[in-house]
XYZ file of C-alpha atoms in Angstrom:
99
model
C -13.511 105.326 -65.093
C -15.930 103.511 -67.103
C -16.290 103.387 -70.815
C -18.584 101.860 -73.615
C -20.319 98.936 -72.488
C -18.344 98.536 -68.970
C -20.924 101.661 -68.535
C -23.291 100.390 -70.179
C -23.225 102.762 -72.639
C -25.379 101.160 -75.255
C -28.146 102.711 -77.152
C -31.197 100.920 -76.029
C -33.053 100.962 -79.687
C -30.158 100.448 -81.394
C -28.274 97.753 -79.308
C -25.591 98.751 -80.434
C -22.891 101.328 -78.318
C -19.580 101.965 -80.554
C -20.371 105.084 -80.957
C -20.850 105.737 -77.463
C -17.806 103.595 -76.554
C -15.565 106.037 -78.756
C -16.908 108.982 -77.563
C -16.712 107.878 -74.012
C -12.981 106.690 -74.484
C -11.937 110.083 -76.008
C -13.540 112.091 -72.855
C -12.050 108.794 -70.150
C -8.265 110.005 -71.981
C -9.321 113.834 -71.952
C -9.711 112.651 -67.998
C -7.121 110.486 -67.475
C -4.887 113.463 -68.926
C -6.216 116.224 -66.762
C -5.340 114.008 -63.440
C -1.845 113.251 -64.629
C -1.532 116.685 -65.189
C -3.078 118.307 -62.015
C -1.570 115.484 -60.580
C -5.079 114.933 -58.814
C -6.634 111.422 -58.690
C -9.233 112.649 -56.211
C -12.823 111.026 -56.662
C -14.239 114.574 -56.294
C -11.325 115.647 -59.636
C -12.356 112.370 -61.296
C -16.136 113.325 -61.043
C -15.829 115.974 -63.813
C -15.629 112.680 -66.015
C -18.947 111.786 -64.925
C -20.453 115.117 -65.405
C -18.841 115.476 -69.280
C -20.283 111.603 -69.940
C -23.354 113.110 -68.526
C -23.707 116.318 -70.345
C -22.338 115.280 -74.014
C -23.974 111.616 -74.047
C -27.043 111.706 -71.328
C -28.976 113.745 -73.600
C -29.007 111.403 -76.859
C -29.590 108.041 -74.375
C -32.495 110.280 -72.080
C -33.699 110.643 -75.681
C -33.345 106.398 -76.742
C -34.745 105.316 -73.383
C -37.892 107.254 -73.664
C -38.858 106.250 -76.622
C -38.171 102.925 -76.131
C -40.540 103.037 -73.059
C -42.967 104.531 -75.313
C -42.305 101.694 -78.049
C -42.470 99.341 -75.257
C -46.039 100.447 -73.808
C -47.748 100.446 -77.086
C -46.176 97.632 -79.940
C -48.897 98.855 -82.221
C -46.565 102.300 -83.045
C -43.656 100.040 -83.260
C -45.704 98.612 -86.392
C -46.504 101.348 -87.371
C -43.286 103.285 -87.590
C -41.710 99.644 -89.338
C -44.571 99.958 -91.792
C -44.040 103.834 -92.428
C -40.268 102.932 -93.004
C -40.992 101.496 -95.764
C -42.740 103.585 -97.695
C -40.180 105.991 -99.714
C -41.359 109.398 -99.089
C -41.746 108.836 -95.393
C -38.663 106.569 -94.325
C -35.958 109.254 -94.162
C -38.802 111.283 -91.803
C -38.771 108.072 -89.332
C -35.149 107.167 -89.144
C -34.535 110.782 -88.410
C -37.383 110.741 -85.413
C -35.318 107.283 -84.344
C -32.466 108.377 -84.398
C-alpha cells in the first residue's frame, strides 16, 4: 500500500499533501488491520484500500486537478482570482472556491 506522497497524493494547487498523507495513513492502518484480521493478504482483499483512497480522497483531488487545468489554460483567471483575493469582501468567497 501506498500513502502520501509515495502515491502521490499531493494537492496539485496547493503543493502541498499532509493532509492527504494523514488521511491516507489512517485508511493504509484501517487496511493493514482488516488483513491481519481476515488473515487475507490477497491483492483482490487489499484492493478495498484502493477503492476507500478512491472514494474518500478522489473526489477533493478530481476537484484540484480540474481546476488547475482550467488555471493552466487561461493565466489571465489565475490573475484574476490573485487580484480578487485581495480585496476584503471577496477573499473569503475565493479561498473557499480554491479550496
Amino acid at each position: 500500500m501506498l500513502c502520501g506522497d509515495a502515491a502521490s497524493l499531493i494537492d496539485p494547487l496547493q503543493g502541498h499533501g499532509i493532509d492527504l498523507a494523514i488521511r491516507s495513513g489512517i485508511l493504509a492502518a484501517t487496511q493493514a488491520a482488516a488483513c491481519v484480521a481476515q488473515n487475507d493478504f490477497s491483492a483482490a482483499f487489499m484492493h478495498q484500500y484502493d477503492e476507500q483512497l478512491q472514494r474518500q480522497l478522489g473526489p477533493q483531488l478530481a476537484h484540484s486537478y480540474r481546476l488547475m487545468r482550467l488555471l493552466g489554460t487561461r493565466p489571465w483567471l489565475m490573475n484574476l482570482g490573485t487580484r480578487l483575493a485581495r480585496l476584503p469582501g471577496i477573499s473569503a468567497w475565493v479561498k473557499r472556491l480554491l479550496a
